[in-house]
PDB file of C-alpha atoms in Angstrom:
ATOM      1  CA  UNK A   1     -12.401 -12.947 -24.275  1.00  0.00           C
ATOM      2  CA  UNK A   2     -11.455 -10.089 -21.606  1.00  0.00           C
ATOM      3  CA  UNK A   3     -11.646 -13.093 -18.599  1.00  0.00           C
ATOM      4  CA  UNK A   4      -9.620 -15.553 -20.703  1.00  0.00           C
ATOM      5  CA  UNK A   5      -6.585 -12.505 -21.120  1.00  0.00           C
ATOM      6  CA  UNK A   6      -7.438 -11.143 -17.469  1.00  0.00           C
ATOM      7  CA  UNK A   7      -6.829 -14.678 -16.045  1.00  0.00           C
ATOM      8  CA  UNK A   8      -3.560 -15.311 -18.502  1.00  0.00           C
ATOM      9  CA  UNK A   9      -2.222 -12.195 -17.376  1.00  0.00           C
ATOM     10  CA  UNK A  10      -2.519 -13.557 -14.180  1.00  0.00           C
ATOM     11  CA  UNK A  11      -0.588 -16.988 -14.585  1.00  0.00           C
ATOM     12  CA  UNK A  12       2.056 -14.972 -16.001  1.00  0.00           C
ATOM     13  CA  UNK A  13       2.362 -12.261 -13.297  1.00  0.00           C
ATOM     14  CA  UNK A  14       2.415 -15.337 -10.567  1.00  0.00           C
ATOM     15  CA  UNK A  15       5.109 -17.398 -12.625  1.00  0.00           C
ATOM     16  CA  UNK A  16       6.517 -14.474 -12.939  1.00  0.00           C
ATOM     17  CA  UNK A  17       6.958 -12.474  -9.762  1.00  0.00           C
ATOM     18  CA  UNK A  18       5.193 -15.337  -7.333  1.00  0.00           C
ATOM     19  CA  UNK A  19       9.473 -15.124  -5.848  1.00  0.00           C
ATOM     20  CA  UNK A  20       9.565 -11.653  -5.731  1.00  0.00           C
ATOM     21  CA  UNK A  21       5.834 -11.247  -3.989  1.00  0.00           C
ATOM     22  CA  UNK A  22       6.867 -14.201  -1.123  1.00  0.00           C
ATOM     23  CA  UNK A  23      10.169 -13.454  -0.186  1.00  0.00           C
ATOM     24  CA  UNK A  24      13.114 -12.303  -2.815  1.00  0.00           C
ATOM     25  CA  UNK A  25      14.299 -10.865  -6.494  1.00  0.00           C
ATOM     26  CA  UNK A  26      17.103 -12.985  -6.046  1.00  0.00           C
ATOM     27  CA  UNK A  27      19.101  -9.821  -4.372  1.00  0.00           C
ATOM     28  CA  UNK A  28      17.560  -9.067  -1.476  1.00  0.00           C
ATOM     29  CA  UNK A  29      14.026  -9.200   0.303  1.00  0.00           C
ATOM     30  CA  UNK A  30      11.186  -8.440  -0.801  1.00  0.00           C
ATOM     31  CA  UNK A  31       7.479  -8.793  -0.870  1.00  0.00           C
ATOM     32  CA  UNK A  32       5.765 -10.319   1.572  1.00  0.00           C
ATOM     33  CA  UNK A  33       8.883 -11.524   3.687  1.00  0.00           C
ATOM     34  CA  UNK A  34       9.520  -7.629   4.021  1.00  0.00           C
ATOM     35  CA  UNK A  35       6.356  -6.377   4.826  1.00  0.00           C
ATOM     36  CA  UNK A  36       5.824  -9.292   7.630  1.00  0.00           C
ATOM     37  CA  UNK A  37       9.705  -8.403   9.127  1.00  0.00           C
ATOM     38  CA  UNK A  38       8.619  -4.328   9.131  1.00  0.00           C
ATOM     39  CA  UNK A  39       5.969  -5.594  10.593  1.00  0.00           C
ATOM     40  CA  UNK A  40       7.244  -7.486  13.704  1.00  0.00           C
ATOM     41  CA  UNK A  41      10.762  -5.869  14.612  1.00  0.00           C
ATOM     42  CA  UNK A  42       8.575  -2.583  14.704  1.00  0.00           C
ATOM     43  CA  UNK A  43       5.659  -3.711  16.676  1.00  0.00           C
ATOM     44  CA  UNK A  44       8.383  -5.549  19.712  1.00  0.00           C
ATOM     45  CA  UNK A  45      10.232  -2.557  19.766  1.00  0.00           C
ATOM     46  CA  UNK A  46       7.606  -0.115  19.509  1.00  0.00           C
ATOM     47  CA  UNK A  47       5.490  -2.276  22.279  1.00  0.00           C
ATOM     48  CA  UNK A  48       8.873  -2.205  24.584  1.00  0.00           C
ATOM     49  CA  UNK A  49       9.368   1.306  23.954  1.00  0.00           C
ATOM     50  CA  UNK A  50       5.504   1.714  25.035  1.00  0.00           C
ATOM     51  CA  UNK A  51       4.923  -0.040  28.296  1.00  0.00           C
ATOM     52  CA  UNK A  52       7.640   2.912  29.494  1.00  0.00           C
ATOM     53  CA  UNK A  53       5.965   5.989  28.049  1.00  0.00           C
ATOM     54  CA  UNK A  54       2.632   4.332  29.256  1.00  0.00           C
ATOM     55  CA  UNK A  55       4.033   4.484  32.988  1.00  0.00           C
ATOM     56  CA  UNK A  56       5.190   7.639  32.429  1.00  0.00           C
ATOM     57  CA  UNK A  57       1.785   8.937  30.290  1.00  0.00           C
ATOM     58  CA  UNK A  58      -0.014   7.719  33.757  1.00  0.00           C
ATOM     59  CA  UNK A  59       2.490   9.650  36.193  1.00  0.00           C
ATOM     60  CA  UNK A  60       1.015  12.275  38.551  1.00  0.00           C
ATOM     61  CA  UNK A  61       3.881  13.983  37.561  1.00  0.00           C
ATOM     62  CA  UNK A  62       3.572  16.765  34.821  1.00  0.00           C
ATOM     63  CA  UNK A  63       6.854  16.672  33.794  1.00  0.00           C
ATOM     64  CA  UNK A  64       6.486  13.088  32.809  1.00  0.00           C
ATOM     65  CA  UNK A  65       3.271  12.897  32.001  1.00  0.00           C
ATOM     66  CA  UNK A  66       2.899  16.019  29.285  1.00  0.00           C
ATOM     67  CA  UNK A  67       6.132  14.871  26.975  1.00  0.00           C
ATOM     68  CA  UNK A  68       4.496  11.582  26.602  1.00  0.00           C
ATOM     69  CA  UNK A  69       1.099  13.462  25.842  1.00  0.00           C
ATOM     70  CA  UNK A  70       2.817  15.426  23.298  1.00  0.00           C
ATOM     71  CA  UNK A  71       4.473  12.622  21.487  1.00  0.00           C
ATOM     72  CA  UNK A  72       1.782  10.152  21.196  1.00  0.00           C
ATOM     73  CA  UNK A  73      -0.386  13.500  20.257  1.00  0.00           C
ATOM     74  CA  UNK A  74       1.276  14.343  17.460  1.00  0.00           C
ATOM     75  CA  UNK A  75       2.048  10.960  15.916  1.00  0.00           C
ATOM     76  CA  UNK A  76      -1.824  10.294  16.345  1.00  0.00           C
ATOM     77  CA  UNK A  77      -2.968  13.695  14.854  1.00  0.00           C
ATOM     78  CA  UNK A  78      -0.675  13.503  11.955  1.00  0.00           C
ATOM     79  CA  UNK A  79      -0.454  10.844   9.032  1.00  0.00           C
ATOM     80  CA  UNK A  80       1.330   7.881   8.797  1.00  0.00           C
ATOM     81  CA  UNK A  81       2.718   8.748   5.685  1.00  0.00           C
ATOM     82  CA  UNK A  82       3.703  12.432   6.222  1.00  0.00           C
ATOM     83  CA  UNK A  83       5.923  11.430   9.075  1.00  0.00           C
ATOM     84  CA  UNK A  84       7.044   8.874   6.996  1.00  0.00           C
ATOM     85  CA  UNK A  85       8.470  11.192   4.411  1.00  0.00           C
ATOM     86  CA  UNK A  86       9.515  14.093   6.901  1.00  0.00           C
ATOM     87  CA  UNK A  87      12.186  11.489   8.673  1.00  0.00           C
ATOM     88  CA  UNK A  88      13.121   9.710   4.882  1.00  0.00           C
ATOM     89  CA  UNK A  89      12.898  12.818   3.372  1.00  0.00           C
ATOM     90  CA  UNK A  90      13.860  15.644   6.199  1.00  0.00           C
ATOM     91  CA  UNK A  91      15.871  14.355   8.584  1.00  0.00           C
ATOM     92  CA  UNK A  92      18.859  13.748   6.522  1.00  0.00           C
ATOM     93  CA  UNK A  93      19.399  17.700   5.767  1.00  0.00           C
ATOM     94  CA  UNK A  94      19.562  18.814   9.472  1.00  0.00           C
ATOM     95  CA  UNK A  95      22.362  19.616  10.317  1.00  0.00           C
ATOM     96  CA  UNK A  96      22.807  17.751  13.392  1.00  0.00           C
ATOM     97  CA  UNK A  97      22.473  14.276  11.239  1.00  0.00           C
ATOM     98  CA  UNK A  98      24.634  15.636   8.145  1.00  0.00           C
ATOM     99  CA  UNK A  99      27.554  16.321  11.110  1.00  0.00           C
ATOM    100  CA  UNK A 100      27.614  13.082  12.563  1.00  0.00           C
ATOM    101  CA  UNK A 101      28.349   9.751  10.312  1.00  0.00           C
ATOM    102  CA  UNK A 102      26.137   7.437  12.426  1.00  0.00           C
ATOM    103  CA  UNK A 103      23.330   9.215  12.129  1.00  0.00           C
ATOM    104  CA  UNK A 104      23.940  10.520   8.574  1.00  0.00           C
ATOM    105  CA  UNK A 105      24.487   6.616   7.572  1.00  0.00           C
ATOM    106  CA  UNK A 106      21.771   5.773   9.260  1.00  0.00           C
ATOM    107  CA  UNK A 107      18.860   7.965   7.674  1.00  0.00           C
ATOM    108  CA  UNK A 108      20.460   7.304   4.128  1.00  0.00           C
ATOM    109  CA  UNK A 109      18.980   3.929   4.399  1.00  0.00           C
ATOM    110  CA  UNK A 110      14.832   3.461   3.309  1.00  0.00           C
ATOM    111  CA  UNK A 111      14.446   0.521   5.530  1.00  0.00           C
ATOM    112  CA  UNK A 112      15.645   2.278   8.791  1.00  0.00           C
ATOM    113  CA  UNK A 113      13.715   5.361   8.114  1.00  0.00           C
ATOM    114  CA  UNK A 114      10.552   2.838   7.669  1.00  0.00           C
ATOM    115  CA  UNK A 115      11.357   1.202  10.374  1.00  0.00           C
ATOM    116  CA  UNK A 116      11.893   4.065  12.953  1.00  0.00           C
ATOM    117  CA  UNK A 117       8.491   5.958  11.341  1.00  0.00           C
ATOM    118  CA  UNK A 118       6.455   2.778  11.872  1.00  0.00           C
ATOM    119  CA  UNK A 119       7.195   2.366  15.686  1.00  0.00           C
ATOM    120  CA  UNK A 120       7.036   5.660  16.514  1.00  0.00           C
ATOM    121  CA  UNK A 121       3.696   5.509  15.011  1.00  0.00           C
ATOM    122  CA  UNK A 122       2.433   2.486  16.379  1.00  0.00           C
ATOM    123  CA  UNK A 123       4.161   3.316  20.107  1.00  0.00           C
ATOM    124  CA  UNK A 124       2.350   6.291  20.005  1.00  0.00           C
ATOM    125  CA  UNK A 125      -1.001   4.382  19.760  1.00  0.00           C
ATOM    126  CA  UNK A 126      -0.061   1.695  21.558  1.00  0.00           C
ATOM    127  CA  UNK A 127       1.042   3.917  25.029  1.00  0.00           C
ATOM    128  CA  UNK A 128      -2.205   5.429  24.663  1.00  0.00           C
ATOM    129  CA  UNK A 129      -3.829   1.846  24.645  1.00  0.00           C
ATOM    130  CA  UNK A 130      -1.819   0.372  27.847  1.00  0.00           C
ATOM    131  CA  UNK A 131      -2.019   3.569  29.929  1.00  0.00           C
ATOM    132  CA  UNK A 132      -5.995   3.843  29.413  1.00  0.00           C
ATOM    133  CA  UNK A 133      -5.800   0.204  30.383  1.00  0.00           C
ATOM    134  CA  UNK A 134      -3.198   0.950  33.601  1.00  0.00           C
ATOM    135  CA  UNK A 135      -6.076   3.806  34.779  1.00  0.00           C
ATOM    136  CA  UNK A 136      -8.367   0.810  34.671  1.00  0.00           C
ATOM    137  CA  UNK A 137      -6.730  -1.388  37.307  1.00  0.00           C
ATOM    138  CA  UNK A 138      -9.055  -1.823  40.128  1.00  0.00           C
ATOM    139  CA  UNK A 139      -8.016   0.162  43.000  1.00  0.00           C
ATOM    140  CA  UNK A 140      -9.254  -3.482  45.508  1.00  0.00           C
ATOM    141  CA  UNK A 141      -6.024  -5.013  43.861  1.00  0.00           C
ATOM    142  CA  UNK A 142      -3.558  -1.807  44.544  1.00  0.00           C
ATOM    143  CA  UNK A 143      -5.167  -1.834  48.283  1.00  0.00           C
ATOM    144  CA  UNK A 144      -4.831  -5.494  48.768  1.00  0.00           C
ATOM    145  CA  UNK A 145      -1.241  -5.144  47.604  1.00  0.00           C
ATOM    146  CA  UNK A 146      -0.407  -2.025  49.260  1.00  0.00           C
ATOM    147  CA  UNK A 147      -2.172  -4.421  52.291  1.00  0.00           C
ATOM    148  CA  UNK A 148       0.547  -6.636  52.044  1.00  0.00           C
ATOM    149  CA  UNK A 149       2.936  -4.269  52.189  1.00  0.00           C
ATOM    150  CA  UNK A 150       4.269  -4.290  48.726  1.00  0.00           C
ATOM    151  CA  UNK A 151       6.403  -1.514  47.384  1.00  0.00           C
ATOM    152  CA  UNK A 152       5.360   1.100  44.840  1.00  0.00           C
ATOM    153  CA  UNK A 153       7.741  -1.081  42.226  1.00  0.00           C
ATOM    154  CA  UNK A 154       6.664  -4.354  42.736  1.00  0.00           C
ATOM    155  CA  UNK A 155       2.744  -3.051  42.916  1.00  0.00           C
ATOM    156  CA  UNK A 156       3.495  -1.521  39.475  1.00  0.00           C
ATOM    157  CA  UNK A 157       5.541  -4.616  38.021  1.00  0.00           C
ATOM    158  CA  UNK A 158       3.362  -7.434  40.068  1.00  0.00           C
ATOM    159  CA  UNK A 159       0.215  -6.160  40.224  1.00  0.00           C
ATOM    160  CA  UNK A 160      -0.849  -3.433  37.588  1.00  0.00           C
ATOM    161  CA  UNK A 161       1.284  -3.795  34.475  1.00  0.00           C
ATOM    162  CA  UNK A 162       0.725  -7.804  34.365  1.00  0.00           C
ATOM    163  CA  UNK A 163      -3.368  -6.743  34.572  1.00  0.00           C
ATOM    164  CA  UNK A 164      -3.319  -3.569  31.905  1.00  0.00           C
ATOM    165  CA  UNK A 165      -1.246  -5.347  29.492  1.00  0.00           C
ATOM    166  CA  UNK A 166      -3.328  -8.768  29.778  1.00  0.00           C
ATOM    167  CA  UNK A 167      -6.722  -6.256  29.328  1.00  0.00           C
ATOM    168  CA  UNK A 168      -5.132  -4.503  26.599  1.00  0.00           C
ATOM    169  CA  UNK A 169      -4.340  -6.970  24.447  1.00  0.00           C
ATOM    170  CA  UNK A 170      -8.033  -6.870  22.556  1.00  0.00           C
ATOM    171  CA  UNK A 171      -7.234  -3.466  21.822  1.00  0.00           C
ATOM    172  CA  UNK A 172      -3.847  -4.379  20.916  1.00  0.00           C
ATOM    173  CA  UNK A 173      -4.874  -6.615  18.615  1.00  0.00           C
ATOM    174  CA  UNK A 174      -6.420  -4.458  16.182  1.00  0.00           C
ATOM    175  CA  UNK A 175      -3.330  -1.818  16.817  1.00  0.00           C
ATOM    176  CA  UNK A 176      -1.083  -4.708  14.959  1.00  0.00           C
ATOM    177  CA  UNK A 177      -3.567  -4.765  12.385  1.00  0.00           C
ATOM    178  CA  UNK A 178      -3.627  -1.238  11.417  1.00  0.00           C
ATOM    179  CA  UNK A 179       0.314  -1.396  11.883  1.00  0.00           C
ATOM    180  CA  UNK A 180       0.504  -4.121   9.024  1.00  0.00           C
ATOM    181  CA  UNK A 181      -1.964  -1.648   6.641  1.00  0.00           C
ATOM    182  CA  UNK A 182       0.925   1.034   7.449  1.00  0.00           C
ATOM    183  CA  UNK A 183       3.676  -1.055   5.764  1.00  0.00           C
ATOM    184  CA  UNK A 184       1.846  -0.524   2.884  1.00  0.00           C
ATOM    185  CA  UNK A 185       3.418   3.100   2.734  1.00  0.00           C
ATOM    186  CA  UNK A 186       6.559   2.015   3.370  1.00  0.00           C
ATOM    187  CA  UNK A 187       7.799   2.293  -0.719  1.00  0.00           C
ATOM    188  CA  UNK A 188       7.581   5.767   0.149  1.00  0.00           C
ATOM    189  CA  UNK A 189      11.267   4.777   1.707  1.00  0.00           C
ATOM    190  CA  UNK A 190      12.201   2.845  -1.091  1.00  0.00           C
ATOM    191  CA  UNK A 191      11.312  -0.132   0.850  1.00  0.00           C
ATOM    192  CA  UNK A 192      10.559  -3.229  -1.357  1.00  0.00           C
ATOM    193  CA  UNK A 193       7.551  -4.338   0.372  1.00  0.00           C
ATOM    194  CA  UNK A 194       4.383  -6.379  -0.689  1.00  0.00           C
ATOM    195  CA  UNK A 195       2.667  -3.124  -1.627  1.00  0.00           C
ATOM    196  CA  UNK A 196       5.949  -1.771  -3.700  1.00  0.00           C
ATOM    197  CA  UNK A 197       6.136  -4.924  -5.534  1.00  0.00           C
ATOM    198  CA  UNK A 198       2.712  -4.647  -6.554  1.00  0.00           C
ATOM    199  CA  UNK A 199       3.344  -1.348  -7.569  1.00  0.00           C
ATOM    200  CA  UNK A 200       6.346  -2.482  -9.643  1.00  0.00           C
ATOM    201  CA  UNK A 201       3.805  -5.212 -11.772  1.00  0.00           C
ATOM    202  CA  UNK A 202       1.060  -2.917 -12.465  1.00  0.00           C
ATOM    203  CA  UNK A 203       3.421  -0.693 -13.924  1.00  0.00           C
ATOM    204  CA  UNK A 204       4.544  -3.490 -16.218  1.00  0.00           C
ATOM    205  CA  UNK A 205       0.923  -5.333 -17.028  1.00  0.00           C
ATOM    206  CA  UNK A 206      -1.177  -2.407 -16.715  1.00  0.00           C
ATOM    207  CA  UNK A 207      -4.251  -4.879 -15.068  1.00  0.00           C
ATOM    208  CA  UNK A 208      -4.595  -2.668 -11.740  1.00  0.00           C
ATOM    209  CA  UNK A 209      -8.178  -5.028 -11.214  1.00  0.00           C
ATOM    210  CA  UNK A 210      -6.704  -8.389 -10.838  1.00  0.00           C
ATOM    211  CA  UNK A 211      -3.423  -7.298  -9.420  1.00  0.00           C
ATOM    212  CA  UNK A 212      -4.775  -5.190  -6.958  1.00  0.00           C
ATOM    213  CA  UNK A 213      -7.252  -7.962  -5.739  1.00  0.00           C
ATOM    214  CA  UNK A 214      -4.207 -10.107  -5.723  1.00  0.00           C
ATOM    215  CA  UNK A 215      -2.570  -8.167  -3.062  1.00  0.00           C
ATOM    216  CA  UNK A 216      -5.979  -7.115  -1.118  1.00  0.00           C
ATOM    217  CA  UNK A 217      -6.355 -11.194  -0.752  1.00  0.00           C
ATOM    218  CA  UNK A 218      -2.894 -11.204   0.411  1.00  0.00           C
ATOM    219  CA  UNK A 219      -3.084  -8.764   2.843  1.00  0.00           C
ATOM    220  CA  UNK A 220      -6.564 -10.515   4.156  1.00  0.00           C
ATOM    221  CA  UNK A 221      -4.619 -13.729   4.418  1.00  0.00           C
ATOM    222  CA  UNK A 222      -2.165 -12.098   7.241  1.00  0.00           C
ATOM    223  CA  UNK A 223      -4.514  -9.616   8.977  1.00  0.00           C
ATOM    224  CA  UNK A 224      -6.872 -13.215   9.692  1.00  0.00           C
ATOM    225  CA  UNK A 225      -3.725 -15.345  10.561  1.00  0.00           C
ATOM    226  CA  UNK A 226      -2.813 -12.292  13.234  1.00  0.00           C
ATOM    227  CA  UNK A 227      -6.256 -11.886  14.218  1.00  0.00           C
ATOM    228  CA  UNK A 228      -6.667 -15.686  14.872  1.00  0.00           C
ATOM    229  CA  UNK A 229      -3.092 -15.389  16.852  1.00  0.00           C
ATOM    230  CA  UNK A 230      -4.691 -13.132  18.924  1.00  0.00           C
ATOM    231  CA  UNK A 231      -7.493 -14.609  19.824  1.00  0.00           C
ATOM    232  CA  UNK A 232      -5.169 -17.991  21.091  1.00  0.00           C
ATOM    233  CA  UNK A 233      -3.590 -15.066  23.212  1.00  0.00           C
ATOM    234  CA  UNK A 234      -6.970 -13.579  24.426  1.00  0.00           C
ATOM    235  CA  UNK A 235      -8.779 -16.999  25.258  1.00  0.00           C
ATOM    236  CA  UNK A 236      -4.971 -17.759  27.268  1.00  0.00           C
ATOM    237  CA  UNK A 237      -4.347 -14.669  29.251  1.00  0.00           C
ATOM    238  CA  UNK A 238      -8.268 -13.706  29.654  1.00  0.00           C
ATOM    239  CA  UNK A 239      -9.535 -16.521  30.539  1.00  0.00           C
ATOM    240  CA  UNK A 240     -10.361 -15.230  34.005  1.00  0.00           C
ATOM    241  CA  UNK A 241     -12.619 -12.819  32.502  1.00  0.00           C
ATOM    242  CA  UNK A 242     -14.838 -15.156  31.251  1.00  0.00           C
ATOM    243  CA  UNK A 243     -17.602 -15.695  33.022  1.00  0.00           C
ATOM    244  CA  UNK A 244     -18.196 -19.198  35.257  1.00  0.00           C
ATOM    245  CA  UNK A 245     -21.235 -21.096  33.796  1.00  0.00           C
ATOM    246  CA  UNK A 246     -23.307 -22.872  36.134  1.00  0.00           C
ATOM    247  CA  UNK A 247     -24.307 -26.245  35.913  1.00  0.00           C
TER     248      UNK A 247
END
């Protein structure tokens, strides 16, 4: 009797809300449309922002090399979700954002608070990923270039940030992944995301089991479709790595 009420509470949260888990409530997006556009405007522009910190996290120079450190320190020591409320919740009363209307406008609004916590977060990581990979450029290929006479900026930009962000990308990979989990948090901001939409039918049914697993399969159906994108990427750009089998 419990399975035959657990599975028609199920074909009426799905005829339900199966719009409002995809991609709208008929005012605006939600679900997971929102969590999959958190997720990829904040991983291009927190990658972009990255592959410049990372050049600067791998400078000789201390006075481009500690800010860095401290940034993507203290976005990797702290949680996800504290930072997340501190700019949704604390930025707005300083005094700097409550004088000027851009900025005030700006942090008023869930999604861009989400959006600017989440690549933050994730360029933090990510920097710490491509300049670990930049230390790992063989020094043969910098001599050979340097051989042919080739400027500090085109070594850099020809020769060791084409190689560290091809051998990143493994570790990259499972950076994205973790990123998606961190959308999750994102109703913290008000954001109507896959997770907040759960959040919203629970409180209605009350049948945390079913609707719960719902979303964990949902979830499990991206992280696999991203993880299979990457490995496209992988077997394309690392192919050279492989190793030559003899015949």
């Amino acid at each position: 009797m419990i399975e035959m009420i657990t599975n028609s509470n199920m074909y009426l949260i799905l005829g339900e809300y199966w719009q409002n888990i995809l991609y709208t409530d008929g005012f605006r997006m939600t679900g997971v449309a929102m969590t999959l556009w958190l997720l990829i405007l904040s991983a291009v522009i927190g990658w972009v922002l990255s592959v410049f910190l990372a050049v600067a996290r791998s400078s000789k120079k201390a006075y481009l090399r500690m800010p860095v450190w401290t940034f993507t320190y203290l976005f990797r020591g702290t949680p996800f979700y504290i930072q997340l409320l501190l700019i949704y919740n604390g930025v707005i009363f300083l005094e700097i954002v409550k004088e000027t209307s851009v900025l005030k406008d700006f942090f008023r609004v869930g999604f861009n608070c989400a959006m600017l916590a989440l690549v933050l977060n994730t360029a933090a990581y990510t920097t710490e990923i491509i300049a670990g990979a930049i230390k790992n450029v063989g020094s043969g290929q910098i001599e050979a270039a340097q051989a042919y006479g080739m400027s500090r900026f085109q070594i850099y930009t020809r020769i060791i940030l084409p190689t560290a962000l091809r051998t990143s990308l493994p570790s990259y990979g499972n950076e994205v992944i973790l990123l998606l989990h961190c959308t999750s948090l994102a109703f913290g901001a008000t954001v109507p995301e896959l997770f907040s939409v759960i959040k919203q039918i629970n409180a209605k049914y009350l049948d945390s089991i079913n609707i719960y697993i719902l979303a964990g399969c949902i979830y499990l159906v991206i992280s696999y479709t991203l993880i299979a994108l990457f490995r496209i990427a992988e077997k394309r750009w690392l192919s050279y790595l492989q190793p030559v089998s003899q015949h």
